[in-house]
Amino acid sequence: MHDRNLSRRTLLTATAVAAGAVATTALPALAAPAAVSRGTKDRLTRLISRMSIEEKVGQLFVMRVYGHSATDPDQADIDLNLEEMGVRNAAELVAEYHVGGIIYFAWAHNTRDPQQIAGLSNGIQRAALAQRNPVPLLISTDQEHGIVARVGKPATLMPGAMALGAGGSASAARKAAQIAGGELAAMGIVQNYAPVADVNVDPANPVIGVRSFGADPAAVARMVAAQVKGYQSAGIAATSKHFPGHGDTTVDSHTGIPVITHTRQEWEEIDAPPFRAAIAAGIDSIMTAHIQFPALDAGNDPATLSRPILTGILREELGYDGVVVTDALNMEGVREKYGDHRVPVLALLAGVDQLLNPPDLAVAWNGVLDAVRSGEITEARLDESILRIFLLKEKLGLFRDPFVPQREVGRTVGTPAHLAAADRIAERTTTLLTNPDGLLPLSRRSHREVLVVGADPASPSGTTGPPTTVLANAFGELGFTATALSTGTAPGSAKITEAVAAAQGKDVVVVGTYNVSATSSQRTLVARLVATGVPVVALAIRNPYDIARLDGVAAALAAYSWTDVELRAAVRVIAGHADPRGRLPVPVQRADDPSQVLFPIGHGLSYR
């Protein structure tokens, strides 16, 4: 039995030592905020002065809404809107609460297809311009790519952050963001909550993991800066998250409040560099984390509610004067200590500008309104945040023209050129971890009959997969005869027996593994398949750490996600149609002794 904290500290210390010089010497100086003309500032200030307190409070909120249409959603979505917000649709939400932004989710039925999304965006903007004081909205989403994507096919889906980290190319990361940003802009989505700037130094991190570019602060900083420039060159606002750094925790802030135990020096060396790089690259917005960080705030408030962290460090020490947006306020990590009516008030007092997705908008909105009326929050403090938000809307051209031409969507979204670029970028991300006897690349002459088994997690966007079928089809397109059998993330004995029987007569078995733990029955599945004598290739379709718990496989690779673009790229590598060029952006520790590294950062085999 090994001490997880000791092994984590060993890894953390090694990372800090490697990063120390980078944190102080290699990053560019902070960029000065973009110049704003006096006339623009005066015009926006006059607009703010005409607004009522209720309108000003509304501008601070970014809210979910159900439905594919701003005015005519399906009845089920009308019912959900009435139940949760007391309005029927997006247009009524804007009219009732004067919200400054709306966030799209696939589960809220906002993202059926690109044309519909553009129509929804235009409908929301029409509702915004119909107000007494017309103010366009910031329409946002979480389109990180990889395992977090709200807009699916036929939009272009790029490799996720850790896959890009494995590819190691800042220019590819920038290109991916530029293409993705251009497609979002064409659909009227102007603020993307990406890229993730967290440095994932804990393999057990349940919420970040492959959403991070890796464990090397300098490499993460380089990729974050590249993606900021890519998204913002496409005309949308990027958002680095989750400040001050969510990469070293075993608690998911959706369900609890993580505590980061880094010292202030460790924060400077490990967590801070990507945020410094984002600021230097001109980041438009930064998202807060619902985490306690005692070394940065002894009061132990979540960072989202911490004035020492958001004003003292982010604003004053790092010199950031852009928009600060909370992580979603319906997450338990920010709700544990205070009531839902107090959370938005404390966030504003800490230095936040945008309040994202509270569980009950009426409670949150009235909580802020009451705080203004009582004098706890001054109107000048409201105006300060609203001006930042308005300056961002001005930069994005929303005051000039917030609408997108629906007929042009197909010329930008999911084009053959974009899809081909996604395939090229993905092809350099697959990492070959082991290949002791040279089984790979597979030859159709000797290993034509392929059985694909493994996990079939739900598609991040609802439009891709299932993974075993995607893998089998990709092998078929390359001339192999492939059969798919879904065995799940926790295969039972009957399913394992079925897979073993299916392996008989096959030339090779490809197993898609998904976060294999010490007690996972996926280990039993792999062991039983290895015992058949048929060569087994293990493909980690989420975290790359699975190989540490698998014995006897003929080869092992990491794909970093189960979306189609990454799975197809992995098959091309397995079949020798592409050379494995990915290199681990995180270390893989030994399962029997986590204080020892099995494969270091930078490990990756090649066929050449």
Coordinates of C-alpha atoms in Angstrom, one line a residue:
M1 CA 0.0 0.0 0.0
H2 CA 1.6 3.3 -1.1
D3 CA 0.8 6.8 0.2
R4 CA -1.0 8.7 -2.5
N5 CA 0.0 12.0 -1.0
L6 CA 3.6 11.0 -0.9
S7 CA 3.7 9.9 -4.5
R8 CA 1.8 13.0 -5.6
R9 CA 4.2 15.2 -3.7
T10 CA 7.1 13.4 -5.4
L11 CA 5.6 14.2 -8.8
L12 CA 4.8 17.7 -7.8
T13 CA 8.3 18.5 -6.6
A14 CA 9.8 17.1 -9.8
T15 CA 7.5 19.3 -11.8
A16 CA 8.3 22.4 -9.8
V17 CA 12.0 21.8 -10.1
A18 CA 11.7 21.5 -13.9
A19 CA 9.5 24.5 -14.2
G20 CA 11.2 26.8 -11.7
A21 CA 13.4 28.7 -14.2
V22 CA 10.6 28.9 -16.7
A23 CA 8.3 30.6 -14.3
T24 CA 10.7 33.4 -13.8
T25 CA 12.6 33.8 -17.1
A26 CA 10.9 32.2 -20.1
L27 CA 7.5 33.9 -20.2
P28 CA 6.9 37.1 -22.1
A29 CA 6.2 40.3 -20.2
L30 CA 2.6 41.1 -19.6
A31 CA 0.9 42.7 -22.4
A32 CA -0.7 46.1 -21.9
P33 CA -4.5 46.2 -22.3
A34 CA -5.6 47.1 -25.8
A35 CA -6.1 50.8 -26.2
V36 CA -9.6 52.0 -26.1
S37 CA -10.5 55.4 -27.6
R38 CA -11.9 58.0 -25.3
G39 CA -14.9 58.4 -27.6
T40 CA -15.7 54.7 -27.4
K41 CA -15.4 54.7 -23.6
D42 CA -17.6 57.8 -23.3
R43 CA -20.3 56.4 -25.5
L44 CA -20.4 53.2 -23.5
T45 CA -20.4 55.1 -20.2
R46 CA -23.3 57.2 -21.4
L47 CA -25.2 54.0 -22.3
I48 CA -24.5 52.6 -18.8
S49 CA -25.7 55.9 -17.2
R50 CA -29.1 55.5 -18.9
M51 CA -29.7 52.1 -17.5
S52 CA -31.8 51.3 -14.5
I53 CA -30.4 49.4 -11.5
E54 CA -32.4 46.3 -12.6
E55 CA -30.9 46.5 -16.1
K56 CA -27.4 46.9 -14.8
V57 CA -27.8 43.9 -12.5
G58 CA -29.1 41.8 -15.4
Q59 CA -26.0 42.6 -17.5
L60 CA -23.8 40.7 -15.0
F61 CA -25.6 37.4 -15.5
V62 CA -24.9 34.7 -18.1
M63 CA -27.7 32.2 -18.0
R64 CA -28.8 28.9 -19.5
V65 CA -32.1 28.6 -21.4
Y66 CA -33.8 25.6 -22.8
G67 CA -34.8 25.3 -26.5
H68 CA -33.6 25.5 -30.1
S69 CA -35.5 28.7 -30.8
A70 CA -35.5 32.1 -29.0
T71 CA -39.3 32.5 -29.3
D72 CA -40.7 29.1 -30.3
P73 CA -39.0 26.2 -28.4
D74 CA -40.6 22.8 -28.0
Q75 CA -43.2 22.4 -25.3
A76 CA -40.9 20.3 -23.1
D77 CA -38.4 23.1 -23.1
I78 CA -41.1 25.7 -22.4
D79 CA -42.0 23.7 -19.3
L80 CA -38.4 23.5 -18.1
N81 CA -37.9 27.3 -18.6
L82 CA -41.1 28.0 -16.7
E83 CA -40.1 25.6 -13.9
E84 CA -36.5 26.9 -13.5
M85 CA -36.8 30.6 -14.5
G86 CA -40.4 31.5 -14.7
V87 CA -40.2 32.4 -18.4
R88 CA -41.2 30.5 -21.5
N89 CA -38.2 31.1 -23.8
A90 CA -35.0 33.0 -24.4
A91 CA -36.7 36.2 -25.6
E92 CA -38.7 36.3 -22.4
L93 CA -35.6 35.7 -20.3
V94 CA -33.9 38.7 -21.9
A95 CA -36.9 40.9 -21.4
E96 CA -37.5 39.8 -17.8
Y97 CA -34.0 39.8 -16.4
H98 CA -32.0 41.9 -19.0
V99 CA -29.3 39.2 -18.9
G100 CA -26.0 40.2 -20.5
G101 CA -25.2 36.7 -21.8
I102 CA -26.6 33.3 -22.6
I103 CA -24.7 30.0 -22.5
Y104 CA -25.5 27.2 -24.9
F105 CA -25.6 23.5 -23.9
A106 CA -26.4 20.4 -25.9
W107 CA -28.5 19.1 -23.0
A108 CA -30.5 22.3 -23.1
H109 CA -31.3 21.6 -26.7
N110 CA -29.6 24.7 -27.9
T111 CA -27.3 23.0 -30.4
R112 CA -29.1 20.8 -32.9
D113 CA -27.2 21.9 -36.0
P114 CA -25.3 24.9 -37.2
Q115 CA -28.1 26.6 -39.1
Q116 CA -30.4 26.2 -36.1
I117 CA -27.7 27.6 -33.7
A118 CA -27.3 30.6 -35.9
G119 CA -31.0 31.2 -35.9
L120 CA -31.2 30.9 -32.2
S121 CA -28.3 33.4 -31.8
N122 CA -30.0 35.9 -34.1
G123 CA -33.3 35.5 -32.2
I124 CA -31.6 36.1 -28.9
Q125 CA -29.9 39.2 -30.3
R126 CA -33.2 40.5 -31.7
A127 CA -34.8 40.2 -28.3
A128 CA -31.8 42.0 -26.8
L129 CA -32.1 44.9 -29.2
A130 CA -35.9 45.2 -28.5
Q131 CA -35.2 46.3 -24.9
R132 CA -35.6 49.9 -23.7
N133 CA -31.8 50.2 -23.7
P134 CA -30.7 47.9 -26.6
V135 CA -27.6 45.9 -25.5
P136 CA -26.4 42.9 -27.5
L137 CA -25.6 39.7 -25.6
L138 CA -22.4 37.7 -25.2
I139 CA -23.5 34.2 -26.3
S140 CA -21.1 31.6 -25.0
T141 CA -20.4 27.9 -24.7
D142 CA -17.9 25.3 -23.5
Q143 CA -16.3 24.2 -26.7
E144 CA -13.0 22.9 -25.4
H145 CA -13.0 20.0 -27.9
G146 CA -12.0 16.5 -26.9
I147 CA -14.1 15.4 -23.9
V148 CA -16.0 18.7 -23.6
A149 CA -17.9 19.8 -26.7
R150 CA -21.3 21.4 -26.8
V151 CA -21.5 21.8 -30.6
G152 CA -21.1 18.5 -32.5
K153 CA -21.1 17.3 -36.1
P154 CA -21.4 18.6 -38.7
A155 CA -19.2 21.3 -37.0
T156 CA -15.5 20.4 -37.0
L157 CA -14.4 18.7 -33.8
M158 CA -10.8 19.1 -33.0
P159 CA -8.5 17.1 -30.7
G160 CA -8.7 18.0 -27.1
A161 CA -6.1 19.8 -25.0
M162 CA -4.1 16.9 -23.8
A163 CA -4.0 15.4 -27.3
L164 CA -2.7 18.8 -28.6
G165 CA -0.2 18.7 -25.8
A166 CA 0.9 15.3 -27.0
G167 CA 1.3 16.7 -30.5
G168 CA 3.5 19.4 -29.1
S169 CA 2.9 21.9 -31.9
A170 CA 1.9 25.4 -30.8
S171 CA 1.1 26.3 -34.4
A172 CA -1.3 23.3 -34.6
A173 CA -3.0 24.3 -31.4
R174 CA -3.4 27.8 -32.7
K175 CA -4.7 26.5 -36.0
A176 CA -7.2 24.3 -34.2
A177 CA -8.5 27.2 -32.2
Q178 CA -8.7 29.5 -35.2
I179 CA -10.8 27.0 -37.1
A180 CA -13.0 26.2 -34.2
G181 CA -13.4 29.9 -33.3
G182 CA -14.3 30.8 -36.8
E183 CA -17.0 28.2 -36.8
L184 CA -18.4 29.3 -33.5
A185 CA -18.5 32.9 -34.7
A186 CA -20.4 31.9 -37.8
M187 CA -23.1 30.4 -35.5
G188 CA -23.3 33.6 -33.4
I189 CA -21.3 32.2 -30.4
V190 CA -18.8 34.9 -29.5
Q191 CA -17.3 33.8 -26.1
N192 CA -15.8 30.3 -25.7
Y193 CA -14.9 29.0 -22.3
A194 CA -11.5 27.7 -23.5
P195 CA -8.6 27.0 -23.3
V196 CA -8.1 25.2 -20.0
A197 CA -5.0 26.7 -18.4
D198 CA -4.8 24.2 -15.5
V199 CA -1.6 22.2 -15.1
N200 CA -2.7 18.6 -14.4
V201 CA -0.1 17.3 -11.9
D202 CA -2.5 14.8 -10.2
P203 CA -3.3 11.6 -12.3
A204 CA -6.3 11.1 -10.0
N205 CA -7.8 14.5 -10.9
P206 CA -11.5 13.6 -11.7
V207 CA -12.5 16.9 -13.3
I208 CA -9.5 18.2 -15.4
G209 CA -7.3 15.3 -16.6
V210 CA -7.2 15.3 -20.4
R211 CA -8.9 18.8 -20.5
S212 CA -5.4 20.1 -19.6
F213 CA -2.6 20.4 -22.0
G214 CA -0.3 18.5 -19.6
A215 CA 1.8 18.5 -16.5
D216 CA 4.7 20.8 -17.7
P217 CA 3.8 24.4 -16.8
A218 CA 6.0 25.8 -19.6
A219 CA 4.5 23.5 -22.2
V220 CA 1.0 24.3 -21.0
A221 CA 1.7 28.0 -21.0
R222 CA 2.9 27.8 -24.6
M223 CA -0.2 25.9 -25.8
V224 CA -2.6 28.2 -23.9
A225 CA -1.1 31.3 -25.4
A226 CA -1.3 29.7 -28.9
Q227 CA -5.0 28.9 -28.5
V228 CA -5.8 32.3 -27.0
K229 CA -4.4 33.9 -30.2
G230 CA -6.1 31.4 -32.4
Y231 CA -9.6 31.9 -30.9
Q232 CA -9.3 35.6 -30.7
S233 CA -7.9 36.0 -34.2
A234 CA -11.1 34.3 -35.4
G235 CA -13.1 37.2 -33.8
I236 CA -14.4 35.5 -30.6
A237 CA -13.4 35.9 -26.9
A238 CA -11.3 33.2 -25.4
T239 CA -11.5 32.3 -21.7
S240 CA -8.6 30.7 -19.8
K241 CA -9.7 28.7 -16.8
H242 CA -9.8 27.8 -13.9
F243 CA -8.0 30.6 -12.0
P244 CA -5.9 30.2 -9.9
G245 CA -5.4 26.6 -11.0
H246 CA -7.5 23.4 -10.7
G247 CA -4.9 20.8 -11.8
D248 CA -4.0 19.2 -8.5
T249 CA -7.1 17.9 -6.8
T250 CA -8.9 14.6 -6.4
V251 CA -12.2 16.4 -5.7
D252 CA -14.6 17.5 -8.5
S253 CA -15.8 21.0 -7.9
H254 CA -19.1 20.1 -9.4
T255 CA -19.8 17.9 -6.4
G256 CA -17.6 19.3 -3.6
I257 CA -15.0 21.9 -2.8
P258 CA -11.4 20.9 -3.6
V259 CA -8.5 22.2 -1.5
I260 CA -5.2 23.0 -3.3
T261 CA -2.3 22.5 -0.9
H262 CA 0.4 24.1 -3.1
T263 CA 2.6 26.6 -1.4
R264 CA 2.8 30.1 -2.8
Q265 CA 6.1 29.3 -4.4
E266 CA 4.6 26.1 -6.0
W267 CA 1.7 28.2 -7.3
E268 CA 4.2 30.6 -8.9
E269 CA 6.1 27.8 -10.5
I270 CA 3.3 25.4 -11.5
D271 CA -0.1 27.0 -11.7
A272 CA 0.6 30.6 -12.5
P273 CA 2.6 30.4 -15.8
P274 CA -0.3 29.5 -18.1
F275 CA -2.4 32.3 -16.8
R276 CA 0.5 34.7 -17.1
A277 CA 0.9 33.5 -20.7
A278 CA -2.8 34.0 -21.4
I279 CA -2.7 37.5 -20.1
A280 CA 0.4 38.3 -22.2
A281 CA -1.4 36.9 -25.2
G282 CA -4.2 39.4 -24.6
I283 CA -6.9 37.0 -23.2
D284 CA -10.4 38.5 -23.2
S285 CA -11.8 36.7 -20.2
I286 CA -10.6 34.5 -17.3
M287 CA -12.8 32.0 -15.5
T288 CA -12.5 31.4 -11.7
A289 CA -12.3 28.1 -9.9
H290 CA -14.5 26.9 -7.1
I291 CA -11.5 25.8 -5.0
Q292 CA -9.9 26.6 -1.7
F293 CA -6.3 27.7 -1.9
P294 CA -5.0 28.4 1.6
A295 CA -1.6 29.6 0.5
L296 CA -3.3 32.4 -1.5
D297 CA -6.2 33.1 0.8
A298 CA -6.1 32.1 4.5
G299 CA -9.8 32.8 4.8
N300 CA -10.5 29.6 2.8
D301 CA -13.3 31.1 0.7
P302 CA -13.6 29.5 -2.8
A303 CA -11.4 31.4 -5.2
T304 CA -14.6 32.6 -7.0
L305 CA -15.5 34.5 -3.8
S306 CA -12.0 35.5 -2.7
R307 CA -10.9 39.1 -3.0
P308 CA -7.3 38.3 -2.1
I309 CA -7.1 35.9 -5.1
L310 CA -9.2 37.7 -7.7
T311 CA -8.4 41.4 -6.9
G312 CA -5.2 41.0 -5.0
I313 CA -3.5 38.5 -7.3
L314 CA -5.3 38.4 -10.6
R315 CA -6.0 42.1 -10.9
E316 CA -3.2 43.8 -9.0
E317 CA -0.3 41.4 -9.1
L318 CA -0.8 40.0 -12.6
G319 CA -2.2 43.2 -14.0
Y320 CA -5.3 41.7 -15.6
D321 CA -8.1 44.2 -16.4
G322 CA -10.2 42.1 -18.7
V323 CA -13.5 40.3 -17.9
V324 CA -13.6 37.8 -15.0
V325 CA -16.3 35.2 -15.2
T326 CA -17.2 32.7 -12.5
D327 CA -17.4 29.0 -13.2
A328 CA -21.0 27.9 -13.1
L329 CA -22.7 29.0 -9.9
N330 CA -24.8 25.8 -9.7
M331 CA -21.7 23.8 -8.8
E332 CA -21.5 22.5 -5.3
G333 CA -18.0 23.8 -4.8
V334 CA -19.2 27.3 -4.6
R335 CA -22.5 26.6 -2.8
E336 CA -21.3 24.7 0.2
K337 CA -20.3 27.7 2.4
Y338 CA -22.9 30.4 1.5
G339 CA -26.5 30.5 0.3
D340 CA -27.4 31.0 -3.4
H341 CA -28.5 34.6 -2.8
R342 CA -25.2 35.5 -1.2
V343 CA -22.8 33.7 -3.6
P344 CA -23.2 36.2 -6.5
V345 CA -22.9 39.2 -4.1
L346 CA -19.6 37.8 -2.7
A347 CA -18.3 37.1 -6.2
L348 CA -18.9 40.6 -7.2
L349 CA -17.2 42.0 -4.1
A350 CA -14.2 39.7 -4.8
G351 CA -13.7 41.2 -8.3
V352 CA -15.9 39.1 -10.6
D353 CA -17.7 40.7 -13.6
Q354 CA -19.9 37.9 -15.0
L355 CA -22.0 35.6 -13.0
L356 CA -22.4 32.3 -14.8
N357 CA -25.5 30.0 -14.6
P358 CA -26.8 30.3 -11.0
P359 CA -29.1 27.5 -10.0
D360 CA -32.0 29.9 -9.4
L361 CA -31.8 33.1 -11.4
A362 CA -34.5 34.9 -9.5
V363 CA -32.7 34.3 -6.2
A364 CA -29.3 35.3 -7.5
W365 CA -30.6 38.4 -9.4
N366 CA -32.6 39.6 -6.4
G367 CA -29.7 38.9 -4.1
V368 CA -27.5 41.3 -6.1
L369 CA -30.3 43.8 -6.5
D370 CA -30.8 43.9 -2.7
A371 CA -27.1 44.3 -2.1
V372 CA -27.0 47.3 -4.4
R373 CA -30.1 48.9 -2.8
S374 CA -28.6 48.4 0.7
G375 CA -25.3 49.9 -0.3
E376 CA -23.3 46.7 0.2
I377 CA -22.5 46.9 -3.5
T378 CA -22.2 50.4 -4.9
E379 CA -23.6 51.4 -8.2
A380 CA -20.0 52.5 -9.2
R381 CA -18.9 48.9 -8.6
L382 CA -21.6 47.6 -10.9
D383 CA -20.6 50.2 -13.5
E384 CA -17.0 49.0 -13.4
S385 CA -17.9 45.5 -14.3
I386 CA -20.5 46.5 -16.9
L387 CA -18.0 48.7 -18.6
R388 CA -15.5 45.8 -18.9
I389 CA -18.3 43.6 -20.3
F390 CA -19.4 46.4 -22.8
L391 CA -15.8 47.0 -23.9
L392 CA -15.6 43.3 -24.7
K393 CA -18.9 43.5 -26.6
E394 CA -17.6 46.5 -28.5
K395 CA -14.3 44.7 -29.3
L396 CA -16.3 41.8 -30.8
G397 CA -18.4 44.1 -32.9
L398 CA -21.7 43.3 -31.3
F399 CA -22.8 47.0 -30.9
R400 CA -22.2 47.4 -34.6
D401 CA -23.9 44.2 -35.8
P402 CA -24.7 41.3 -33.5
F403 CA -26.3 39.2 -36.2
V404 CA -24.9 36.4 -38.4
P405 CA -25.9 35.5 -41.9
Q406 CA -27.6 32.1 -41.7
R407 CA -27.2 31.4 -45.4
E408 CA -23.4 31.6 -45.0
V409 CA -23.1 29.1 -42.1
G410 CA -22.5 26.1 -44.4
R411 CA -19.6 27.9 -46.1
T412 CA -17.7 28.1 -42.8
V413 CA -18.9 25.3 -40.5
G414 CA -17.7 21.8 -41.0
T415 CA -16.1 22.4 -44.4
P416 CA -14.0 19.7 -46.1
A417 CA -10.9 21.9 -45.6
H418 CA -11.6 22.2 -41.8
L419 CA -12.3 18.5 -41.4
A420 CA -9.1 17.6 -43.3
A421 CA -7.2 20.0 -41.0
A422 CA -8.6 18.3 -37.9
D423 CA -7.5 14.9 -39.2
R424 CA -4.0 16.3 -39.9
I425 CA -3.7 17.8 -36.5
A426 CA -5.1 14.6 -34.8
E427 CA -2.6 12.4 -36.6
R428 CA 0.3 13.8 -34.8
T429 CA -1.2 13.4 -31.3
T430 CA -1.6 9.6 -30.9
T431 CA 1.1 8.3 -28.6
L432 CA 2.6 4.8 -28.9
L433 CA 3.6 3.8 -25.4
T434 CA 4.7 0.2 -25.8
N435 CA 5.4 -2.1 -28.7
P436 CA 7.9 -4.6 -27.3
D437 CA 7.8 -7.2 -30.1
G438 CA 7.1 -4.9 -33.0
L439 CA 3.5 -5.9 -33.6
L440 CA 2.6 -2.4 -34.8
P441 CA 2.1 -1.3 -37.4
L442 CA -0.4 -4.0 -38.1
S443 CA -0.1 -5.7 -41.5
R444 CA -3.3 -6.6 -43.4
R445 CA -1.5 -9.7 -44.6
S446 CA -0.9 -11.2 -41.2
H447 CA -3.5 -9.4 -39.0
R448 CA -6.5 -8.7 -41.2
E449 CA -9.2 -10.0 -38.8
V450 CA -9.6 -7.5 -36.0
L451 CA -11.9 -7.6 -33.0
V452 CA -12.6 -4.2 -31.4
V453 CA -13.9 -4.3 -27.8
G454 CA -14.0 -1.9 -25.0
A455 CA -15.7 1.1 -23.5
D456 CA -18.4 3.1 -25.4
P457 CA -18.8 6.3 -23.3
A458 CA -21.4 8.7 -24.5
S459 CA -20.3 11.3 -27.0
P460 CA -19.3 14.6 -25.5
S461 CA -21.4 16.4 -28.1
G462 CA -24.0 13.7 -28.6
T463 CA -23.1 13.4 -32.3
T464 CA -20.0 11.1 -32.4
G465 CA -19.3 7.4 -31.7
P466 CA -19.9 4.9 -30.3
P467 CA -16.1 4.4 -30.0
T468 CA -15.9 0.7 -30.8
T469 CA -18.0 1.2 -33.9
V470 CA -15.9 4.2 -35.0
L471 CA -12.7 2.2 -34.5
A472 CA -14.0 -0.9 -36.4
N473 CA -15.2 1.2 -39.3
A474 CA -11.9 3.0 -39.5
F475 CA -10.1 -0.4 -39.7
G476 CA -12.6 -1.4 -42.4
E477 CA -11.8 1.7 -44.5
L478 CA -8.1 0.7 -44.4
G479 CA -8.8 -2.8 -45.7
F480 CA -9.1 -4.8 -42.5
T481 CA -12.0 -7.0 -41.5
A482 CA -13.2 -5.6 -38.2
T483 CA -15.9 -6.5 -35.7
A484 CA -17.1 -4.3 -32.9
L485 CA -18.2 -5.5 -29.5
S486 CA -19.1 -3.0 -26.8
T487 CA -18.0 -4.3 -23.3
G488 CA -18.5 -1.0 -21.3
T489 CA -16.4 0.7 -18.7
A490 CA -17.3 -2.0 -16.1
P491 CA -17.7 -5.3 -18.0
G492 CA -19.3 -8.1 -16.1
S493 CA -18.3 -11.8 -16.3
A494 CA -20.9 -12.6 -19.0
K495 CA -19.6 -9.7 -21.2
I496 CA -16.0 -10.7 -20.6
T497 CA -16.8 -14.3 -21.6
E498 CA -18.5 -13.1 -24.7
A499 CA -15.5 -11.0 -25.7
V500 CA -13.1 -14.0 -25.1
A501 CA -15.3 -16.1 -27.4
A502 CA -15.4 -13.4 -30.0
A503 CA -11.6 -13.3 -30.0
Q504 CA -11.3 -16.9 -31.2
G505 CA -10.1 -17.0 -34.8
K506 CA -9.2 -13.3 -34.8
D507 CA -5.7 -12.1 -35.7
V508 CA -5.6 -9.2 -33.2
V509 CA -7.9 -7.6 -30.5
V510 CA -8.0 -3.9 -30.0
V511 CA -9.3 -2.9 -26.5
G512 CA -10.5 0.6 -25.9
T513 CA -9.8 1.3 -22.2
Y514 CA -11.4 4.1 -20.2
N515 CA -9.7 5.2 -16.9
V516 CA -8.6 1.8 -15.6
S517 CA -8.5 1.7 -11.8
A518 CA -7.0 -0.8 -9.5
T519 CA -10.3 -2.6 -9.1
S520 CA -11.7 -2.1 -12.6
S521 CA -13.1 -5.1 -14.3
Q522 CA -11.5 -3.7 -17.5
R523 CA -8.3 -5.3 -16.1
T524 CA -9.9 -8.7 -16.0
L525 CA -11.2 -8.2 -19.6
V526 CA -7.7 -7.4 -20.8
A527 CA -6.1 -10.3 -18.8
R528 CA -8.6 -12.8 -20.2
L529 CA -8.1 -11.6 -23.7
V530 CA -4.3 -11.8 -23.3
A531 CA -4.7 -15.4 -22.1
T532 CA -6.3 -16.4 -25.4
G533 CA -3.0 -16.0 -27.1
V534 CA -4.4 -13.5 -29.6
P535 CA -2.3 -10.3 -29.6
V536 CA -4.0 -7.5 -27.6
V537 CA -3.5 -3.8 -28.4
A538 CA -4.7 -1.5 -25.6
L539 CA -5.9 2.0 -26.7
A540 CA -6.5 4.4 -23.8
I541 CA -9.4 6.5 -25.0
R542 CA -9.3 9.0 -22.1
N543 CA -6.6 9.3 -19.5
P544 CA -3.2 7.9 -20.7
Y545 CA -2.4 6.3 -17.3
D546 CA -4.2 3.0 -18.1
I547 CA -1.1 1.2 -19.3
A548 CA 0.3 1.2 -15.7
R549 CA -2.5 -1.3 -14.7
L550 CA -2.4 -3.6 -17.8
D551 CA -0.1 -6.6 -18.2
G552 CA 0.8 -8.7 -21.2
V553 CA -0.5 -6.5 -23.9
A554 CA 1.3 -6.6 -27.2
A555 CA 1.2 -2.8 -27.7
A556 CA -0.4 0.2 -25.9
L557 CA -1.3 3.6 -27.2
A558 CA -3.0 6.8 -25.9
A559 CA -5.6 8.7 -27.9
Y560 CA -6.6 11.1 -25.1
S561 CA -10.3 11.2 -26.1
W562 CA -13.0 9.1 -27.7
T563 CA -14.3 11.5 -30.3
D564 CA -14.2 10.3 -33.9
V565 CA -11.3 12.5 -35.0
E566 CA -8.9 11.1 -32.4
L567 CA -10.1 7.5 -32.8
R568 CA -9.7 7.6 -36.6
A569 CA -6.2 9.0 -36.1
A570 CA -5.3 6.2 -33.7
V571 CA -6.4 3.6 -36.2
R572 CA -4.3 5.1 -38.9
V573 CA -1.3 4.9 -36.5
I574 CA -2.1 1.3 -35.5
A575 CA -2.3 0.3 -39.2
G576 CA 0.8 2.1 -40.2
H577 CA -0.9 4.8 -42.4
A578 CA 0.6 7.4 -40.0
D579 CA 3.7 7.4 -37.9
P580 CA 3.1 7.7 -34.1
R581 CA 4.4 11.2 -33.3
G582 CA 2.6 12.0 -30.1
R583 CA 4.7 12.3 -26.9
L584 CA 3.3 12.1 -23.4
P585 CA 2.5 15.5 -22.0
V586 CA 2.2 13.9 -18.5
P587 CA 4.2 11.3 -16.7
V588 CA 2.7 7.8 -16.2
Q589 CA 3.5 6.5 -12.7
R590 CA 3.9 2.8 -11.8
A591 CA 0.8 1.2 -10.4
D592 CA 2.7 -0.8 -7.8
D593 CA 4.9 2.1 -6.7
P594 CA 3.5 5.5 -7.7
S595 CA 6.6 7.3 -6.4
Q596 CA 8.3 5.8 -9.5
V597 CA 7.7 7.0 -13.0
L598 CA 7.0 4.3 -15.6
F599 CA 7.0 6.6 -18.6
P600 CA 8.2 10.2 -18.3
I601 CA 6.9 13.4 -20.0
G602 CA 8.1 13.2 -23.6
H603 CA 7.9 9.5 -23.9
G604 CA 6.6 8.1 -27.2
L605 CA 7.8 5.5 -29.6
S606 CA 8.0 5.7 -33.4
Y607 CA 8.1 3.3 -36.3
R608 CA 11.2 4.9 -37.8

